[in-house]
Coordinates of C-alpha atoms and ligand atoms in Angstrom, one line a residue:
M1 CA 18.4 -7.3 34.7
S2 CA 15.4 -5.4 35.9
F3 CA 12.1 -7.1 36.7
L4 CA 10.5 -5.7 33.6
D5 CA 13.4 -6.8 31.4
Q6 CA 13.0 -10.3 32.8
L7 CA 9.3 -10.2 32.4
I8 CA 9.6 -9.2 28.7
N9 CA 12.2 -11.9 28.1
N10 CA 10.0 -14.5 29.7
T11 CA 6.9 -13.5 27.8
V12 CA 7.3 -11.6 24.5
R13 CA 8.5 -13.6 21.5
A14 CA 12.2 -13.3 20.6
D15 CA 11.5 -12.2 17.1
V16 CA 9.2 -9.4 18.2
R17 CA 11.7 -8.2 20.8
A18 CA 14.3 -8.0 18.1
V19 CA 12.5 -5.7 15.7
N20 CA 11.8 -1.9 15.9
S21 CA 8.3 -0.7 15.8
Y22 CA 7.0 1.0 12.6
Q23 CA 8.2 4.6 12.8
V24 CA 5.8 7.4 11.8
A25 CA 7.7 10.7 11.8
D26 CA 6.1 13.6 13.6
A27 CA 5.7 16.0 10.6
G28 CA 4.7 19.1 12.5
G29 CA 6.2 22.1 10.7
Y30 CA 7.5 20.0 7.8
L31 CA 6.5 19.8 4.2
K32 CA 5.3 16.2 4.4
L33 CA 6.1 14.3 1.2
D34 CA 7.0 10.9 2.6
A35 CA 3.7 8.9 2.8
M36 CA 2.0 9.2 -0.6
E37 CA -0.9 11.1 0.9
N38 CA -3.3 13.1 -1.3
P39 CA -2.7 16.8 -0.3
Y40 CA -6.3 17.9 -1.2
L41 CA -9.2 18.0 1.2
L42 CA -12.8 17.5 0.2
P43 CA -14.5 20.8 -0.8
L44 CA -15.9 22.7 2.2
P45 CA -19.6 22.1 1.4
L46 CA -19.0 18.3 1.2
R47 CA -17.0 18.4 4.5
E48 CA -20.0 20.2 6.2
E49 CA -22.4 17.6 4.9
L50 CA -20.1 14.9 6.0
G51 CA -20.1 16.5 9.5
T52 CA -23.8 16.3 9.6
R53 CA -23.8 12.6 8.6
L54 CA -21.1 11.8 11.2
A55 CA -23.1 13.6 13.9
G56 CA -26.0 11.4 13.0
S57 CA -24.1 8.1 13.2
V58 CA -24.8 5.5 15.8
L59 CA -21.8 5.5 18.1
N60 CA -23.3 3.7 21.1
R61 CA -23.7 0.4 19.1
Y62 CA -21.1 -1.9 17.7
P63 CA -20.9 -1.6 13.9
H64 CA -23.5 -4.3 13.1
S65 CA -23.2 -4.8 9.4
Y66 CA -21.1 -3.7 6.6
E67 CA -23.6 -4.6 4.0
S68 CA -24.4 -1.1 2.7
L69 CA -20.7 -0.1 2.6
K70 CA -19.7 -3.3 0.9
A71 CA -22.5 -2.8 -1.7
A72 CA -21.3 0.7 -2.4
V73 CA -17.7 -0.5 -2.7
C74 CA -18.7 -3.3 -5.1
N75 CA -20.9 -1.1 -7.2
K76 CA -18.7 1.9 -7.5
L77 CA -15.2 0.4 -7.5
G78 CA -15.4 -2.1 -10.3
V79 CA -15.8 -5.4 -8.3
P80 CA -17.1 -8.0 -10.8
A81 CA -20.7 -9.2 -10.5
G82 CA -21.0 -12.2 -8.2
H83 CA -17.9 -11.1 -6.2
D84 CA -18.1 -9.8 -2.7
V85 CA -15.4 -7.9 -0.7
I86 CA -13.9 -8.1 2.7
L87 CA -13.2 -4.7 4.4
G88 CA -10.2 -4.0 6.4
N89 CA -8.9 -1.3 8.8
G90 CA -6.6 -0.2 6.0
S91 CA -5.2 -2.8 3.5
D92 CA -2.4 -3.3 6.0
E93 CA -4.9 -5.3 8.1
L94 CA -6.0 -7.3 5.0
I95 CA -2.4 -8.2 4.4
S96 CA -2.0 -9.5 7.9
M97 CA -5.4 -11.3 7.7
L98 CA -4.2 -13.2 4.6
A99 CA -0.9 -14.1 6.4
V100 CA -2.8 -15.3 9.5
A101 CA -5.2 -17.4 7.4
C102 CA -2.3 -19.1 5.4
A103 CA 0.4 -19.6 8.0
S104 CA 0.8 -23.3 8.7
Q105 CA 0.6 -24.9 12.1
A106 CA 3.4 -26.9 13.7
P107 CA 4.5 -29.6 13.1
A108 CA 3.9 -28.8 9.4
P109 CA 6.8 -26.9 7.7
R110 CA 6.2 -23.1 7.8
A111 CA 4.1 -21.8 4.9
V112 CA 5.9 -19.3 2.6
M113 CA 5.0 -15.8 1.5
L114 CA 6.9 -14.7 -1.6
A115 CA 7.2 -11.2 -3.1
P116 CA 9.5 -9.3 -5.4
V117 CA 12.0 -7.0 -3.6
P118 CA 12.2 -4.1 -3.1
G119 CA 8.5 -4.0 -2.3
F120 CA 6.1 -2.9 0.3
V121 CA 7.6 -3.5 3.8
M122 CA 4.4 -4.7 5.4
Y123 CA 4.4 -8.0 3.5
A124 CA 7.5 -9.3 5.2
R125 CA 6.5 -7.9 8.5
S126 CA 3.0 -9.5 8.4
A127 CA 4.5 -12.8 7.3
Q128 CA 6.9 -12.8 10.3
F129 CA 4.3 -12.0 12.9
A130 CA 1.9 -14.5 11.5
G131 CA 4.6 -17.2 11.5
M132 CA 5.2 -17.5 7.8
D133 CA 8.6 -17.5 6.1
F134 CA 9.2 -14.6 3.8
V135 CA 11.1 -15.1 0.5
G136 CA 12.0 -12.0 -1.5
V137 CA 13.0 -12.3 -5.1
P138 CA 15.0 -9.4 -6.4
L139 CA 13.6 -7.3 -9.3
N140 CA 15.7 -6.7 -12.4
D141 CA 17.7 -3.5 -12.4
D142 CA 15.0 -1.7 -14.4
F143 CA 12.5 -2.8 -11.6
S144 CA 10.7 -5.2 -13.9
L145 CA 9.9 -8.7 -12.6
D146 CA 12.6 -11.2 -13.0
L147 CA 10.1 -13.8 -14.3
D148 CA 12.5 -16.7 -14.5
A149 CA 13.6 -16.1 -10.9
M150 CA 10.0 -15.7 -9.7
L151 CA 9.0 -19.0 -11.5
A152 CA 12.0 -20.8 -10.1
A153 CA 11.3 -19.6 -6.6
I154 CA 7.6 -20.6 -6.9
E155 CA 8.8 -24.1 -8.0
Q156 CA 11.3 -24.3 -5.1
Y157 CA 9.3 -22.8 -2.2
R158 CA 5.7 -23.5 -3.2
P159 CA 4.5 -20.2 -1.6
A160 CA 1.0 -20.1 -0.2
L161 CA 0.9 -16.4 -0.9
V162 CA 2.6 -14.3 -3.6
F163 CA 2.2 -10.5 -3.2
L164 CA 2.6 -8.2 -6.2
A165 CA 2.0 -4.5 -5.8
Y166 CA 0.6 -3.1 -9.0
P167 CA 2.1 -0.5 -9.3
N168 CA 4.9 -1.4 -7.1
N169 CA 6.0 0.6 -4.0
P170 CA 8.7 2.1 -3.8
T171 CA 9.6 1.7 -7.5
G172 CA 6.4 3.2 -9.0
N173 CA 6.2 1.0 -12.1
L174 CA 3.5 -1.4 -13.2
F175 CA 4.8 -5.0 -13.7
D176 CA 4.2 -6.6 -17.0
A177 CA 0.6 -8.0 -17.1
T178 CA 1.7 -11.1 -19.0
D179 CA 4.4 -11.8 -16.4
I180 CA 1.7 -11.6 -13.7
E181 CA -0.5 -14.0 -15.6
R182 CA 2.4 -16.5 -15.8
I183 CA 2.9 -16.2 -12.1
I184 CA -0.8 -16.7 -11.2
T185 CA -0.9 -19.7 -13.5
A186 CA 2.3 -21.2 -12.1
L187 CA 0.9 -21.0 -8.6
G188 CA -2.1 -23.2 -9.6
D189 CA -3.9 -24.7 -6.7
T190 CA -1.0 -24.5 -4.3
G191 CA -0.7 -20.7 -4.0
I192 CA -2.7 -17.5 -4.0
A193 CA -1.6 -14.4 -5.9
V194 CA -2.4 -11.2 -4.2
L195 CA -2.5 -8.1 -6.4
D196 CA -2.1 -5.1 -4.2
E197 CA -3.6 -2.2 -6.1
A198 CA -3.1 0.6 -3.6
Y199 CA -2.2 3.0 -6.5
E200 CA -4.9 2.0 -8.9
P201 CA -6.6 5.5 -8.7
F202 CA -3.4 6.8 -10.4
A203 CA -2.4 3.9 -12.6
Q204 CA -5.9 3.1 -13.9
Q205 CA -4.8 -0.5 -14.6
S206 CA -6.4 -3.3 -12.7
F207 CA -6.8 -7.1 -12.4
M208 CA -10.1 -6.6 -10.5
G209 CA -12.2 -7.2 -13.7
R210 CA -10.2 -10.4 -14.3
L211 CA -11.0 -12.1 -11.0
P212 CA -13.5 -14.5 -12.7
E213 CA -10.6 -15.8 -14.9
F214 CA -8.4 -16.8 -11.9
A215 CA -9.7 -18.8 -8.9
N216 CA -6.4 -18.2 -7.0
L217 CA -6.3 -14.4 -7.4
V218 CA -7.0 -11.9 -4.7
V219 CA -7.2 -8.2 -5.6
M220 CA -6.7 -5.7 -2.8
R221 CA -7.1 -2.0 -2.7
T222 CA -7.3 0.9 -0.3
V223 CA -8.8 4.4 -0.2
S224 CA -5.7 5.7 1.5
K225 CA -3.8 7.0 -1.5
L226 CA -7.0 8.3 -3.1
G227 CA -7.4 10.9 -0.3
L228 CA -8.8 9.1 2.7
A229 CA -5.7 7.8 4.5
G230 CA -7.1 9.0 7.8
I231 CA -10.2 6.8 7.8
R232 CA -8.3 3.5 7.4
L233 CA -10.3 1.5 4.9
G234 CA -9.1 -1.3 2.6
Y235 CA -11.0 -3.9 0.6
M236 CA -10.2 -7.1 -1.1
S237 CA -12.1 -9.4 -3.5
A238 CA -11.6 -13.0 -4.6
A239 CA -13.6 -16.1 -5.5
P240 CA -16.5 -16.3 -2.9
A241 CA -15.3 -19.6 -1.4
L242 CA -11.8 -18.1 -0.8
L243 CA -13.2 -14.9 0.7
E244 CA -15.3 -17.0 3.1
Q245 CA -12.2 -18.5 4.6
F246 CA -10.5 -15.1 5.0
E247 CA -13.6 -13.7 6.6
K248 CA -13.1 -16.1 9.5
V249 CA -9.9 -14.4 10.6
R250 CA -11.3 -10.8 10.3
P251 CA -11.8 -9.2 13.7
P252 CA -15.6 -8.8 14.0
Y253 CA -15.7 -5.0 14.4
N254 CA -12.6 -4.1 12.4
V255 CA -14.1 -1.2 10.5
N256 CA -15.6 1.4 12.8
V257 CA -18.9 3.3 12.4
L258 CA -17.3 6.7 11.6
T259 CA -15.2 5.1 8.8
Q260 CA -18.3 3.4 7.5
V261 CA -20.3 6.6 7.4
A262 CA -17.5 8.6 6.0
A263 CA -16.7 6.1 3.3
E264 CA -20.3 5.7 2.2
F265 CA -20.6 9.5 1.9
V266 CA -17.4 9.9 0.0
L267 CA -18.2 7.1 -2.4
D268 CA -21.2 9.1 -3.4
H269 CA -18.8 11.8 -4.5
L270 CA -16.1 9.6 -6.0
D271 CA -15.8 12.0 -9.0
V272 CA -14.2 14.6 -6.7
L273 CA -11.5 12.2 -5.6
N274 CA -10.9 10.9 -9.1
A275 CA -10.5 14.5 -10.3
Q276 CA -7.9 15.0 -7.6
A277 CA -6.1 11.9 -8.7
A278 CA -6.1 13.1 -12.3
L279 CA -4.6 16.5 -11.1
L280 CA -1.9 14.6 -9.2
N281 CA -1.1 12.5 -12.3
R282 CA -0.5 15.7 -14.3
A283 CA 1.5 17.2 -11.5
R284 CA 3.6 14.1 -11.3
D285 CA 4.6 14.2 -15.0
E286 CA 5.4 17.9 -14.8
L287 CA 7.5 17.4 -11.6
A288 CA 9.2 14.4 -13.1
A289 CA 10.2 16.4 -16.2
R290 CA 11.6 19.3 -14.2
L291 CA 13.6 17.0 -11.8
A292 CA 15.0 14.9 -14.7
A293 CA 16.4 18.1 -16.3
L294 CA 18.7 18.6 -13.2
P295 CA 22.3 17.4 -13.7
G296 CA 23.1 14.1 -12.0
V297 CA 19.4 13.3 -11.3
T298 CA 17.6 10.2 -12.6
V299 CA 13.8 10.1 -12.3
F300 CA 12.2 6.6 -12.8
P301 CA 8.9 6.3 -14.7
S302 CA 6.0 6.2 -12.2
K303 CA 2.4 5.2 -12.5
A304 CA 1.7 6.1 -8.9
N305 CA 1.4 9.4 -6.9
F306 CA 5.1 9.4 -6.0
L307 CA 8.5 9.6 -7.8
L308 CA 11.6 7.5 -7.2
I309 CA 14.7 9.6 -7.8
R310 CA 18.3 8.7 -8.0
V311 CA 20.9 11.3 -6.9
A312 CA 24.7 11.1 -6.4
N313 CA 24.5 11.1 -2.6
A314 CA 21.0 10.3 -1.2
D315 CA 22.1 10.6 2.4
D316 CA 23.5 14.0 1.9
V317 CA 20.5 15.3 -0.1
C318 CA 18.1 13.8 2.4
A319 CA 19.8 15.5 5.3
K320 CA 19.8 18.8 3.5
L321 CA 16.1 18.5 2.7
L322 CA 15.4 17.7 6.3
A323 CA 17.3 20.8 7.4
R324 CA 15.0 22.7 5.0
R325 CA 12.0 21.1 6.7
V326 CA 11.1 18.8 3.8
L327 CA 10.2 15.2 4.7
I328 CA 10.8 12.5 2.0
K329 CA 11.8 8.9 2.2
N330 CA 15.4 7.8 1.8
M331 CA 15.3 4.3 0.1
S332 CA 19.0 3.8 -0.2
K333 CA 19.4 1.2 2.5
M334 CA 16.4 -0.8 1.5
H335 CA 17.9 -2.8 -1.3
A336 CA 20.9 -2.7 -3.6
V337 CA 18.9 -1.7 -6.7
L338 CA 17.7 1.4 -4.8
A339 CA 21.2 2.7 -4.1
N340 CA 21.0 6.5 -3.7
C341 CA 17.3 6.6 -4.3
L342 CA 14.8 8.9 -2.7
R343 CA 11.0 8.6 -2.8
V344 CA 8.8 11.7 -2.8
S345 CA 5.0 12.0 -2.9
V346 CA 3.5 14.2 -5.6
S347 CA 1.5 17.1 -4.1
T348 CA -0.1 20.4 -5.1
P349 CA 1.6 22.6 -7.6
E350 CA 2.6 24.9 -4.7
E351 CA 4.1 22.1 -2.6
N352 CA 5.8 20.6 -5.7
T353 CA 7.5 23.9 -6.4
L354 CA 8.6 24.2 -2.7
F355 CA 10.0 20.7 -3.0
Y356 CA 11.7 21.3 -6.3
D357 CA 13.4 24.5 -5.0
A358 CA 14.6 22.8 -1.8
F359 CA 15.7 19.7 -3.7
Q360 CA 17.7 21.7 -6.2
A361 CA 19.3 23.7 -3.4
S362 CA 20.2 20.4 -1.6
L363 CA 22.0 19.0 -4.6
V364 CA 25.0 21.2 -4.1
Ligands
PLP1 C1 0.3 2.5 1.2 C2 0.2 1.1 0.8 C3 -0.6 0.2 1.4 C4 -1.3 0.5 2.7 O1 -2.5 0.9 2.6 P1 -3.4 1.2 3.9 O2 -4.8 0.9 3.3 O3 -3.2 2.7 4.2 O4 -3.1 0.3 5.0 C5 -0.7 -1.1 0.9 N1 0.0 -1.5 -0.1 C6 0.9 -0.6 -0.8 C7 1.7 -1.1 -1.9 C8 1.0 0.7 -0.3 O5 1.9 1.5 -0.9

């Protein structure tokens, strides 16, 4: 064994050595429909004004306070009065902050994070790296929550954290709100329910306004799917005493000055992004109807900016799409209920047509 192999074996955790790093495909020259990005840019005059703002930002100093950005987020994004937010470098960072805050220290038994599966992959990964055990509870075949199984698992494992993506990724559906309430209530004072509302701009359904009802609820969102994936900004809200604890594990300068300036600027023009989300919702329903009319294709109902599609042979269709330079996500191997399923982002009418044509040609 080489010196470096020895060194790595002697120093890096075994479970870290065993996993692959998160792969982001190089999409150069591809029609990129694998990451639920908003295809629209800000209008040119706004981009120019943003450029001026960014040029005037204070880059030589550490970001000293998030107060003005936090106030804008609270005022414009429906955070209830009396509730603050914590900002993250994307909601991915918030997920890992929650896991770090809730993982238990030896010799106590490991704290548990629970989530329905299939779900967002970063939950299990964040649990693992923080030293929590992850328990996945399978969804029903129609992708609804298996409430009895969820309640039984809560009883059995007493999870410190339960993550529910609302709508869920990669299935695209909203879980039943009554089921969610039952789960929050069942957790009581032994567990925190985290509603991950990354797709709220599309679904227009939220538990944010209901935070005052549930002391053990965290609502988390991101601006990524709304059209700002590049700036990396997520936010979460909860009862102030709970947020105060999570704030302790936040890296002090986690949201950079450029992100702060860009986000504050864009929040002043939220109507532009919301109009883009409305366009994408309409485009999603049109694309869904066209795809569903193809023989052998099932399109699942979606409240997000992507579609989950079942075909006869997902590997084959995916390979043919790739050969046509179309990048989508093959979900087949993720979970049994996703057998032969593909996930595709909804894009502009032009790109949706390019996708539709390539997809249709890849079916044969
Ligand atoms: C995309 C996504 C996120 C990640 O958001 P970032 O803010 O870009 O880190 C979180 N949760 C779900 C369910 C997502 O689909």
